[in-house]
Amino acid sequence: MGKPTILTVDDDPLVSAAISRDLRSRYAADYRIVRATSGAQALAVLAKLALRNQPVALIASDQRMPGMTGIEMLEQARAHAPNAKCLLLTAYADTDVAIKAINDIGLDYYLLKPWDPPEERLYPVIDDLLGDWRQANPDHTSDVQVVGNRWSDRSHDIKTFLARNHVPYRWYDVERDAEAHRLRALAEATEADLPLVLVPEGDALRAPSTLELAAALGLRTRAEQPLYDVCIVGGGPAGLAAAVYAASEGLSTVIVEREAPGGQAGQSAAIENYLGFPKGLTGSDLTQRAVAQASRFGAEMVLAQTVVGFETRGPVHAVLVDGPGEIEARAVIVATGVSYRSLGAKGLGELTGRGVYYGATASEASQCQGDDVYVVGAANSAGQAALNLARYAKRLVLVVRAASLEATMSRYLVERIRSAANIEVRYRSEVVACGGVGHLETLTLANRDTGVEDQVPSSWLFVFIGASPRTEWLGPDIVRDDKGFVVTGQDLLNAAQAHPWGLSRAPFALETSVPGVFAAGDVRLDSMKRVASAVGEGAMAVYLVHRYLATV
C-alpha cells in the first residue's frame, strides 16, 4: 500500500511550499507529502488516493481560500478519507470558527499561523496527531491472532485485555471465519483449547489466563526491586497521576494493576470535559499518554496481578498478590477505583460475558453492527457508551430507572443522546430478566410505575450502574464505610472511637487509618467520581507521601 499520505492545502504558493518543506524535513521517511493549492484540487487528490486504497494520515489545510474554505474542504474530505486527522491552519481572527468546527465537523486541531519555529509550534502538534492515527490504524503484519467464539466469556476477557493494553490483534470467529478453522487446524487445537492465541513469537497459547498472556507478550508481571518508596495499587487516572508525580520527583515507584491501565475511564469512548483537550479525547488515548509519561520518568508497571492482601511490617508496608511474590514499599497509595455493580436480573449471571457486559470497549462496539443494543445506566459513563455504541447499532435503547437524565448526566451528553436518531430512552424502566441458550437472546423490561413487563429480542446488554469499591483486600486495619469506601483524613477522627488514630499528629488529608497508606480517586469516601478530580488526588497523594516519609 506504500507510505500513508500527508496532504497540505493552501492557495498561497509561498506558504504551501513552506509547510511542505517543514513536513518533508521531519516526516518524509515514513509519509508521502502531497501539496494542493485549492480545496477542489485537494478533494480530487483524495478521491484518487481512495480509489487506489492509499491511506491518508493527515490533512493540513489553510482556512481562508477562495472558492472553498478550509473547513468546507475538510468536511467534504471525510467522504474520501474518513480516518484522516484534520488540522486547520488559521489566523487569530478565525479562532471562533475553528472552535465551532471541532463540534460541527470533528476538527482535530487548529494551529495559528505562523508556525515558526516548527520544532516548537508545528512538530509537537503533528507528532500527536500522527501518533493517534497510527494507534487507530496499526500495521497488522505483526498482530496477535485470537481464535474463538464471540459468545465465549473467556474470549471476551482475552480481547478486552489486549484492547485495553493497546496490543493490536486480529479476531477470528469459529462460527463465521474460514481462517479460524485453518488456524485451529494448524495448531491442532480442540474446543477446550479455545480461545487460541497466536503470538508473533512463541508457542500458541491455549485458553490462557491473562497472566499467561501478559507474560507471553513480554509485559511486566513482577516487580523488579525488593523495596520501593511508594507502591500504587490501581492504574486508573488517580494511580497513573500519582506514578507520574512520584517518579518525576525521584521516588522509586511501582504500580500494580490487575487488568489494564486506565480503570473505568480507560474504557470511555469520549472524555469531553477534561481540561486542555477542546475536542475531547478517548479514555484509551488519555491512558496511553499517561502510561508513556509515567514510564519516561522511571515508574514500573506490574500488570495482570490481583492484589489480595496488605500487611504492615514496622516502617514497611507489604502488598500481597495472588500467587508467589509480594511488593514492599515505605508508603502505599490505594487507587483501585470502583467496579460497576451487578445487575439484579434473573438469568443474568449465566450470560455475563456472553452478550451481557459490564462496561464496553471499542471491540464490543464494532461487533454490534446492525443490531439492537440495550444499555443500562444514567451516569456519564452510560451516556458516553450509548453514543459510541449507537455509531454501529441499528437501534440503541438506554434503560433508565429515573424519570430524567439531567440529575445524573452532564448536559452535553443529554443533548447528544436526544438528538441521535437511533437512540431511544426508556425512563422509569429496568431489566428484570435475561434469557438465551449459550448467549443472550432476550431481555425482559419492566415499568417501575405500572409493573408491566415486555420481552424484547437482543443479543447485547451493557451495564453501567453504581460503583462498588475494590477494597476487600485491605483487611480490618484500614477503616472503610459500610459500602467499602476508604475513610481518610479528617473523617478518620469522627471514627476515632472504633478505630483510634495512634499518632500525636493529625492524619494527612488523604491518609487512611494506617499511617503511610493513602487513598486517592473513586475508592475514597466522598470523592467527586470525575477523571479530573482523580488526577488531582493522585498528585496530591504524592505530596502527602513526601510529608509522611519526612517523618519516619
Coordinates of N, CA, C and O in Angstrom, one line a residue, residues 15 81 99 101 154 164 174 178 187 234 271 344 347 354 375 378 406 424 455 461 465 478 486 507 510 530 543:
V15 N 3.4 29.9 1.2 CA 3.0 29.2 2.4 C 2.9 27.7 2.1 O 3.4 26.9 3.0
A81 N -11.5 10.3 2.9 CA -10.5 9.9 3.9 C -11.1 10.0 5.3 O -10.8 10.9 6.1
I99 N -13.0 26.8 16.5 CA -13.6 26.1 17.7 C -14.9 25.5 17.4 O -15.3 24.4 17.8
A101 N -15.8 24.4 14.5 CA -15.6 23.3 13.6 C -15.3 22.0 14.4 O -15.5 20.9 13.9
R154 N -14.6 -16.3 28.0 CA -13.1 -16.2 28.1 C -12.5 -15.5 26.9 O -11.6 -14.8 27.0
R164 N -7.4 -3.2 25.9 CA -7.1 -2.2 26.9 C -5.6 -2.0 27.2 O -5.2 -1.0 27.8
V174 N -14.9 -18.7 15.2 CA -15.0 -20.0 14.6 C -16.4 -20.3 14.0 O -16.5 -21.2 13.2
A178 N -13.6 -18.5 7.9 CA -12.9 -19.7 7.4 C -11.5 -19.8 7.9 O -10.9 -20.8 8.2
A187 N -2.8 -25.5 14.5 CA -2.4 -25.6 15.9 C -2.8 -26.9 16.5 O -2.5 -27.1 17.7
G234 N -3.5 0.0 41.7 CA -4.5 0.5 40.8 C -3.9 1.5 39.7 O -3.3 2.5 40.1
I271 N -14.0 11.6 26.5 CA -13.9 12.4 27.7 C -13.8 13.8 27.2 O -12.8 14.3 26.7
G344 N -29.2 -6.9 39.2 CA -30.0 -8.0 39.8 C -31.1 -8.5 38.9 O -32.3 -8.3 39.2
G347 N -31.3 -14.7 35.5 CA -30.7 -15.3 34.4 C -29.5 -14.5 33.9 O -28.8 -15.0 33.0
R354 N -21.3 -13.3 27.7 CA -21.9 -14.0 26.5 C -23.1 -13.1 26.0 O -24.2 -13.6 25.7
V375 N -28.5 -0.5 26.8 CA -27.6 0.0 27.8 C -28.3 0.4 29.0 O -29.3 1.1 29.0
A378 N -27.5 5.7 33.9 CA -27.9 7.1 33.6 C -26.8 8.1 34.0 O -27.1 9.3 34.0
E406 N -31.2 14.4 33.5 CA -30.5 15.6 33.9 C -29.8 15.5 35.2 O -28.7 16.1 35.5
E424 N -33.1 5.5 21.7 CA -34.4 5.7 22.4 C -34.1 5.6 23.9 O -33.3 4.7 24.4
Q455 N -41.1 -8.5 26.8 CA -39.9 -9.2 26.4 C -39.5 -8.7 25.0 O -40.3 -8.6 24.1
L461 N -26.3 -6.5 25.9 CA -26.7 -5.7 27.0 C -25.4 -5.2 27.7 O -24.6 -6.0 28.1
I465 N -24.0 0.7 36.0 CA -24.7 1.1 37.2 C -23.9 1.2 38.4 O -23.1 0.2 38.7
I478 N -7.7 -1.0 57.8 CA -8.0 0.2 57.0 C -9.5 0.5 57.2 O -10.3 -0.3 56.8
V486 N -13.0 3.9 51.3 CA -11.9 4.2 52.3 C -12.1 5.5 52.9 O -12.2 6.6 52.3
P507 N -4.0 13.0 61.0 CA -3.8 12.3 59.7 C -3.8 13.3 58.6 O -4.5 14.3 58.6
L510 N -5.4 12.8 52.8 CA -5.7 11.6 52.0 C -5.2 10.3 52.7 O -5.2 9.2 52.2
R530 N -14.9 11.9 39.3 CA -14.6 12.5 38.0 C -13.1 12.3 37.6 O -12.3 12.2 38.5
Y543 N 2.4 14.4 47.2 CA 2.8 15.5 48.1 C 2.7 15.0 49.5 O 3.6 15.3 50.3

